[in-house]
Structures are given as C-alpha cells and as structure tokens.
mmCIF file with all atom_site columns, C-alpha atoms in Angstrom:
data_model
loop_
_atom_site.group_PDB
_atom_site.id
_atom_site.type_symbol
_atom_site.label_atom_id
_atom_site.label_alt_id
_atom_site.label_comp_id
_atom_site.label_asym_id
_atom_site.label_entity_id
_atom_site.label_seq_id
_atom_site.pdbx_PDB_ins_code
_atom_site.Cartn_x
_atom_site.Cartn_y
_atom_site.Cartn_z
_atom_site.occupancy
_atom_site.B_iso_or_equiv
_atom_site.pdbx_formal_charge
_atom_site.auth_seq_id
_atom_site.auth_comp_id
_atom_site.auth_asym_id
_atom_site.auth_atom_id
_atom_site.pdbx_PDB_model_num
ATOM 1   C CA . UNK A 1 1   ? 24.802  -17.950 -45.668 1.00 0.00 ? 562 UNK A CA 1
ATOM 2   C CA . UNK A 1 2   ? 21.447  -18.943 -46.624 1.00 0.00 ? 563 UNK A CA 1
ATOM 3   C CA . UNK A 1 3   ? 18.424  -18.405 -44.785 1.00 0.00 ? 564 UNK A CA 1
ATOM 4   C CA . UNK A 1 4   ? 14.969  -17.921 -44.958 1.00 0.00 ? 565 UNK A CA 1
ATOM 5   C CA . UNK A 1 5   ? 12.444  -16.390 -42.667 1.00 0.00 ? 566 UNK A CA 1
ATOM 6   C CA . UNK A 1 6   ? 9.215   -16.564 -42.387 1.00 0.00 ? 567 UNK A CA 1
ATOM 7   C CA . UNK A 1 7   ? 6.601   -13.826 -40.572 1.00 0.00 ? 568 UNK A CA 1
ATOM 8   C CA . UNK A 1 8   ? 3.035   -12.672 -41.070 1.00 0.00 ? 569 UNK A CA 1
ATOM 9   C CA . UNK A 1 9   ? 1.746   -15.947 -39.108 1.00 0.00 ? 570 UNK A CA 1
ATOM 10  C CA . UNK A 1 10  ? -1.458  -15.220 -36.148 1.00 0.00 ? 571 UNK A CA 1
ATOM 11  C CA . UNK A 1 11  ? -4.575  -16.100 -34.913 1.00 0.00 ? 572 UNK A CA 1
ATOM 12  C CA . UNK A 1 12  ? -7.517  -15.070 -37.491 1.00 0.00 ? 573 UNK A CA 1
ATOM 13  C CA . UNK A 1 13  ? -10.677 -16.222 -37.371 1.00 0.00 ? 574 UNK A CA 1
ATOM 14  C CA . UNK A 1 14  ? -12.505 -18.533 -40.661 1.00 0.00 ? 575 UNK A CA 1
ATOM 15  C CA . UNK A 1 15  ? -13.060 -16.439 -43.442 1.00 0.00 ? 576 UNK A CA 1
ATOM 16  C CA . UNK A 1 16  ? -10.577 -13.865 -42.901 1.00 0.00 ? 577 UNK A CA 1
ATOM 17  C CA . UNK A 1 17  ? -6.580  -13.349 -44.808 1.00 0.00 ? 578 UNK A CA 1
ATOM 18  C CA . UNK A 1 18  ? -2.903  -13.258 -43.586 1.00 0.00 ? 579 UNK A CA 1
ATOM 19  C CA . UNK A 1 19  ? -0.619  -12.524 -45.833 1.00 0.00 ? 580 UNK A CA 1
ATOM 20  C CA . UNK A 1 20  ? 2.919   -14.152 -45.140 1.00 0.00 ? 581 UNK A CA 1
ATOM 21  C CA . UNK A 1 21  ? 6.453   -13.442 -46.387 1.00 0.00 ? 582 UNK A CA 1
ATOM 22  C CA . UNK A 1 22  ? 9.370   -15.267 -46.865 1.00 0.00 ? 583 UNK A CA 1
ATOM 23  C CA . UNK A 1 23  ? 12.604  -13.288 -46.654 1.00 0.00 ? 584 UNK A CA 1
ATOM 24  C CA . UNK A 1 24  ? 15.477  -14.899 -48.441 1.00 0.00 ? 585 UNK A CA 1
ATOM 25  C CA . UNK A 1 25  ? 19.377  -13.617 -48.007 1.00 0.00 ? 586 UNK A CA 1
ATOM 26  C CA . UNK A 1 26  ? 22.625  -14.915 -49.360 1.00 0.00 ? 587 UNK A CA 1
ATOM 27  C CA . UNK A 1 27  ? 21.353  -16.318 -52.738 1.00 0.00 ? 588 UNK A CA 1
ATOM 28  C CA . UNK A 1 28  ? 19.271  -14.790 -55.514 1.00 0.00 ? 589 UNK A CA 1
ATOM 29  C CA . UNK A 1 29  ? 15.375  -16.387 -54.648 1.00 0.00 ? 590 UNK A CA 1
ATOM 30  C CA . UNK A 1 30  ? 14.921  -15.974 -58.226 1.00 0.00 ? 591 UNK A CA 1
ATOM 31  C CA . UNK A 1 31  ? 17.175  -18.602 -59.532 1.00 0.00 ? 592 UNK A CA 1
ATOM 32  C CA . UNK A 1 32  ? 15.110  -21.365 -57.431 1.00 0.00 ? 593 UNK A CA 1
ATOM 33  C CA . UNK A 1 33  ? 11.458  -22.862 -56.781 1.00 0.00 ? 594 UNK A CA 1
ATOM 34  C CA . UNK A 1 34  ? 9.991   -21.317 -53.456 1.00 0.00 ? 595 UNK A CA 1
ATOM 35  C CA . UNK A 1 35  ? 7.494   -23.219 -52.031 1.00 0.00 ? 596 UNK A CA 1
ATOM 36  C CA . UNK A 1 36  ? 5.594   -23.188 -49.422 1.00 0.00 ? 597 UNK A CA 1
ATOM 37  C CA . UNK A 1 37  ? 4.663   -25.916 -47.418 1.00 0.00 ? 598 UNK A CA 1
ATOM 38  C CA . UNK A 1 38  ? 2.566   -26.412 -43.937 1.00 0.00 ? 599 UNK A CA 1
ATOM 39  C CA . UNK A 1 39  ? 2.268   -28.882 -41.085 1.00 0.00 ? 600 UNK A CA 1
ATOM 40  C CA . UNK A 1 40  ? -0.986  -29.737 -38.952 1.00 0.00 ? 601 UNK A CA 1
ATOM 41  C CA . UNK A 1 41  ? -0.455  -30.995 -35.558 1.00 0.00 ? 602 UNK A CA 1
ATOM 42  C CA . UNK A 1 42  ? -0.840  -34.815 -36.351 1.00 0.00 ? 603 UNK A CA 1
ATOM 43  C CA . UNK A 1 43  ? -0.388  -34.649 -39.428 1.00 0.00 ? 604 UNK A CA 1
ATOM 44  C CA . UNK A 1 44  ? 2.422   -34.844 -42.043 1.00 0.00 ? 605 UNK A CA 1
ATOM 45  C CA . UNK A 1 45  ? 4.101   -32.221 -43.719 1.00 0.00 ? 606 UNK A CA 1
ATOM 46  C CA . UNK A 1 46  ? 2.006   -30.980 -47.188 1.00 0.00 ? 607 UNK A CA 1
ATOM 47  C CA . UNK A 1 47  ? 2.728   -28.512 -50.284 1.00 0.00 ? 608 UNK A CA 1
ATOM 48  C CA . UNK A 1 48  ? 0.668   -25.614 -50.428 1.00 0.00 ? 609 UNK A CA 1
ATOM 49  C CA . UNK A 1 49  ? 2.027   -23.352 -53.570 1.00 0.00 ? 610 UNK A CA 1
ATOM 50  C CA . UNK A 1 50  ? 5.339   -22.490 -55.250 1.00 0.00 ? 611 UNK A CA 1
ATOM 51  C CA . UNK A 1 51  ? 6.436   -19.843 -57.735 1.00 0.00 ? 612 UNK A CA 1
ATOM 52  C CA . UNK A 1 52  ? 9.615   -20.976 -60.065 1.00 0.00 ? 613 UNK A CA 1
ATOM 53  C CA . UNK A 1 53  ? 12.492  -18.308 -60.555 1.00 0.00 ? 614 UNK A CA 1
ATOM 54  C CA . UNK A 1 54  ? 13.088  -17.182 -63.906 1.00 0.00 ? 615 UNK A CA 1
ATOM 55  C CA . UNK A 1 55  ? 9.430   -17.517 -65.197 1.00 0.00 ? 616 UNK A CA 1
ATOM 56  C CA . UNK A 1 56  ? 7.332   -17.012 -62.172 1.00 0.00 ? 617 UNK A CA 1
ATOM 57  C CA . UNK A 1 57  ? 5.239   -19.947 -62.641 1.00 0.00 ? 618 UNK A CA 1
ATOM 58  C CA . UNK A 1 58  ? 3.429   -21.002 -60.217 1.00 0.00 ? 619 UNK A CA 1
ATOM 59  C CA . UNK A 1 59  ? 1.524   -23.861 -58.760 1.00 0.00 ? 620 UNK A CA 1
ATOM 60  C CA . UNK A 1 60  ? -1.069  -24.903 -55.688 1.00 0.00 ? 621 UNK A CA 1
ATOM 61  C CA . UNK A 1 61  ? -2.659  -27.383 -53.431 1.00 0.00 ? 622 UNK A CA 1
ATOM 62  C CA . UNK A 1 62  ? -5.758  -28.571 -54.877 1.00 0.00 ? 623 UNK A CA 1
ATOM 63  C CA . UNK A 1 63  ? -7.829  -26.904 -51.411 1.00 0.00 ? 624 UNK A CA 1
ATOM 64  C CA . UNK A 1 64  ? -6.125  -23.601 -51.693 1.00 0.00 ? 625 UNK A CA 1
ATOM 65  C CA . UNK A 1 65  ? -6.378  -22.525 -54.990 1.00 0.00 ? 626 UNK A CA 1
ATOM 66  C CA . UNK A 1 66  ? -7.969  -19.553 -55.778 1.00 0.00 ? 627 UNK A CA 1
ATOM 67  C CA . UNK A 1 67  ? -8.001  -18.893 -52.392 1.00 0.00 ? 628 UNK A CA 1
ATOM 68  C CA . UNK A 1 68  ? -3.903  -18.335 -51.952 1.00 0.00 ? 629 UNK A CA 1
ATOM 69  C CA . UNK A 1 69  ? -2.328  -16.544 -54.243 1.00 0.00 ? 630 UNK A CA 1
ATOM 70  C CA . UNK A 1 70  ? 2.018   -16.783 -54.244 1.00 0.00 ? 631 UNK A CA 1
ATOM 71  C CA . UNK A 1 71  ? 4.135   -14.270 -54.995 1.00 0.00 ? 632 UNK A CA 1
ATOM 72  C CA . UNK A 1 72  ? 7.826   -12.442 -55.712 1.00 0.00 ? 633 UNK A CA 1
ATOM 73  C CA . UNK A 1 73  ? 8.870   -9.229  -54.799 1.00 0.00 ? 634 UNK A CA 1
ATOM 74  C CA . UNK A 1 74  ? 12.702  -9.127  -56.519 1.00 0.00 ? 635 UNK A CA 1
ATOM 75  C CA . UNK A 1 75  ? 13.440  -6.029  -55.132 1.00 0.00 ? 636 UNK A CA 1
ATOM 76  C CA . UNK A 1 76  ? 13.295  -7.193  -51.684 1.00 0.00 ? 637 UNK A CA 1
ATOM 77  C CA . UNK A 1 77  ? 14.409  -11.112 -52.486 1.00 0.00 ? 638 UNK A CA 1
ATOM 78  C CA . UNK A 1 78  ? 10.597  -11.828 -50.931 1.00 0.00 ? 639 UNK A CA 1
ATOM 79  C CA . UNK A 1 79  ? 8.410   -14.477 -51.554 1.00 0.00 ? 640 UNK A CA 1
ATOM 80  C CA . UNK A 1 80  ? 4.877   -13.922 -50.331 1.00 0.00 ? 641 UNK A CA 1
ATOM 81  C CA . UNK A 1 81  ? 1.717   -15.987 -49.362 1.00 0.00 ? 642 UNK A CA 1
ATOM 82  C CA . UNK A 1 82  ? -1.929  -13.860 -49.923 1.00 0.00 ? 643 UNK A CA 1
ATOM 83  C CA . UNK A 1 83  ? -4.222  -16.325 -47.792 1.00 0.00 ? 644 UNK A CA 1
ATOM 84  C CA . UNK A 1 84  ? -8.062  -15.351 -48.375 1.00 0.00 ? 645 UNK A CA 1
ATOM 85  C CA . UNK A 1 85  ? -10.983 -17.292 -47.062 1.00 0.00 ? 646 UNK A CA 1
ATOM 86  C CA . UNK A 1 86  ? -9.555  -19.198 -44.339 1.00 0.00 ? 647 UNK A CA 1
ATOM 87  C CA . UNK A 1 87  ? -10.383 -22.270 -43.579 1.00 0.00 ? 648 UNK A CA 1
ATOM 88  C CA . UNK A 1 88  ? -10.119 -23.898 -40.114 1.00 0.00 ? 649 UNK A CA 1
ATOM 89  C CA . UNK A 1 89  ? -8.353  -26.726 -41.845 1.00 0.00 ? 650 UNK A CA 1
ATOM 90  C CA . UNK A 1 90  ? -5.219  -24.173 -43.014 1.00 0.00 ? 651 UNK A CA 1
ATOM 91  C CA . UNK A 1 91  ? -4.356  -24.195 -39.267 1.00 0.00 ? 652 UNK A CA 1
ATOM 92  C CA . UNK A 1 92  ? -0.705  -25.094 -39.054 1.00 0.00 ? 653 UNK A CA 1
ATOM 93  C CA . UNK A 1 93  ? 2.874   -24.044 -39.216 1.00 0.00 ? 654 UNK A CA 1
ATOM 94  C CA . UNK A 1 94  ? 3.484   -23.007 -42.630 1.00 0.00 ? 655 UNK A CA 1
ATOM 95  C CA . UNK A 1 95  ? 7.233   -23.227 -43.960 1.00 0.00 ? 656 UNK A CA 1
ATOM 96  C CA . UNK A 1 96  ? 9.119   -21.522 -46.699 1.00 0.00 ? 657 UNK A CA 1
ATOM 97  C CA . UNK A 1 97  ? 11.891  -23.450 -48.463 1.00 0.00 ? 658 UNK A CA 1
ATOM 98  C CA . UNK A 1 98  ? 14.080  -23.332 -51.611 1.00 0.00 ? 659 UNK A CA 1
ATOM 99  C CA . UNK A 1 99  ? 14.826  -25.761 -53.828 1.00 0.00 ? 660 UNK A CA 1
ATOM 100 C CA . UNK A 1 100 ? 15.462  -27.008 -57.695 1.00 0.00 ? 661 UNK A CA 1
ATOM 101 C CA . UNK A 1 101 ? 11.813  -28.525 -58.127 1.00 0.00 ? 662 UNK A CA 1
ATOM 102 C CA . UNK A 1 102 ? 8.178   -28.027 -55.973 1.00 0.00 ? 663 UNK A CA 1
ATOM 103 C CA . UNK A 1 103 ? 8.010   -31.149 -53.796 1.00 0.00 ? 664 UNK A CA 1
ATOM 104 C CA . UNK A 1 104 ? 9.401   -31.325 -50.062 1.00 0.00 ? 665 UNK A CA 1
ATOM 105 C CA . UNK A 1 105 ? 11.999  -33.945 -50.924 1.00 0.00 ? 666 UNK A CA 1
ATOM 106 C CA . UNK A 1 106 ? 13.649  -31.223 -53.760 1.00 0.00 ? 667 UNK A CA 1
ATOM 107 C CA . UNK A 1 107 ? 13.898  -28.292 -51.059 1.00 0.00 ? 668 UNK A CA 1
ATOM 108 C CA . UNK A 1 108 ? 17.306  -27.804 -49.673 1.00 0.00 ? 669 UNK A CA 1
ATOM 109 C CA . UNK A 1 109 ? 16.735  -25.093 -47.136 1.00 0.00 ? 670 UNK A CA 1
ATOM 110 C CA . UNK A 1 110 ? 13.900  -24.334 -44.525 1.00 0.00 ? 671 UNK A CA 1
ATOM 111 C CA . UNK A 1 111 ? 13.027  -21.423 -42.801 1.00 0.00 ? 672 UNK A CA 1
ATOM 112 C CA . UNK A 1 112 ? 11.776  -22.116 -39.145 1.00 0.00 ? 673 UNK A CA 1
ATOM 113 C CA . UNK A 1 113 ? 8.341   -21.897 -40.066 1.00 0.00 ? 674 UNK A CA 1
ATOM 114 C CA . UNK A 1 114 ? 5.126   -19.639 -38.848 1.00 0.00 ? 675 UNK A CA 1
ATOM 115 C CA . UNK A 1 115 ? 2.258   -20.471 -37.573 1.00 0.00 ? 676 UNK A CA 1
ATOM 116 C CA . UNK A 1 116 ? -1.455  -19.441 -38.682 1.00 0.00 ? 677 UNK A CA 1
ATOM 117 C CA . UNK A 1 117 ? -4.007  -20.914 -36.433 1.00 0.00 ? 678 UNK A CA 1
ATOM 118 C CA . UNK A 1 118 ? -7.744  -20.477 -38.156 1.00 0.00 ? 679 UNK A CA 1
ATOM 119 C CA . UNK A 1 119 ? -10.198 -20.645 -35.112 1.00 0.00 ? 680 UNK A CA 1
ATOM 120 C CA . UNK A 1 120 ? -13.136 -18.635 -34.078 1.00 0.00 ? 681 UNK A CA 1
#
C-alpha cells in the first residue's frame, strides 16, 4: 500500500528553519518525482520543490529558492524539506506527493499534509 507521511510541521517564528520529512512505504521513492507542495488558507494549492528519482534533480518555487533546500535519504525511503529564513508568507499546510512529473496535476498520491505556521 502506498502512503506517505508527512511530520516536522510547528509554529516558528520569521527567520527561523523546520526541517520536514516525507516518509514513503510500499514503493521505491526513488523511481518517482517527490514534490512538495503547500496550501495557504484562501488560497490555492502551489509547488514548492521536487527532487526526481534516478538523478536527484531537483527544482523550486521561484520565493523559496535558496532558502529550501529538498532532499533523499534512500536508506530510509525519505524525502526531506530544509526550510531556512522563514517567511510569514510560507505559512500553510505543506504536502508531500509522488508522481511521474513535478506539477500537482502529475502526483498520484498525497500524504495528509503538515502544517508550518510562520508568525511571531
């Protein structure tokens, strides 16, 4: 069965990192795109990064890059999310998923998301 769960989520306030993992089980993560992906309240649904399986590759959101950095640890079928400098506007539930290319319409599965709330 696949699934995918997502931790590391909390309150931390602008400026600070979270680091959050996606744990994937009954399929190989590195044979698919990760991504990860976030919701605002209000607001729609939005790509943050993904890493491709076989090469690693990766790609991000215009706002978070060089601020995120994505990640795979093989060994433990985990994707992470390094989130540095904060920004009140990364607020949201953030969402791993797996799929065959780094958009939300080519993800197949969801984890159940986590939130990170960026507030002093």
């Amino acid at each position: 069965q696949v699934q995918l769960v997502e931790s590391g989520g909390g309150l931390v306030q602008p400026g600070g990192s979270l680091r959050l993992s996606c744990a994937a089980s009954g399929f190989n993560s590195d044979y698919y795109v990760i991504g990860w992906f976030r919701q605002a309240p209000g607001k729609e649904r939005e790509g943050v990064s993904c890493i491709r399986g076989g090469d690693d590759r990766t790609s991000y959101k215009d706002s978070v890059r060089g601020r995120f950095t994505i990640s795979r640890d093989n060994a433990k079928n985990t994707v992470y999310l390094q989130m540095n400098r904060l920004r009140p506007e990364d607020t949201g539930v953030y969402y791993c998923a797996r799929g065959l290319k780094c958009d939300s319409s080519g993800m197949t599965y969801w984890g159940k998301g986590t939130l990170v709330n960026v507030s002093s």
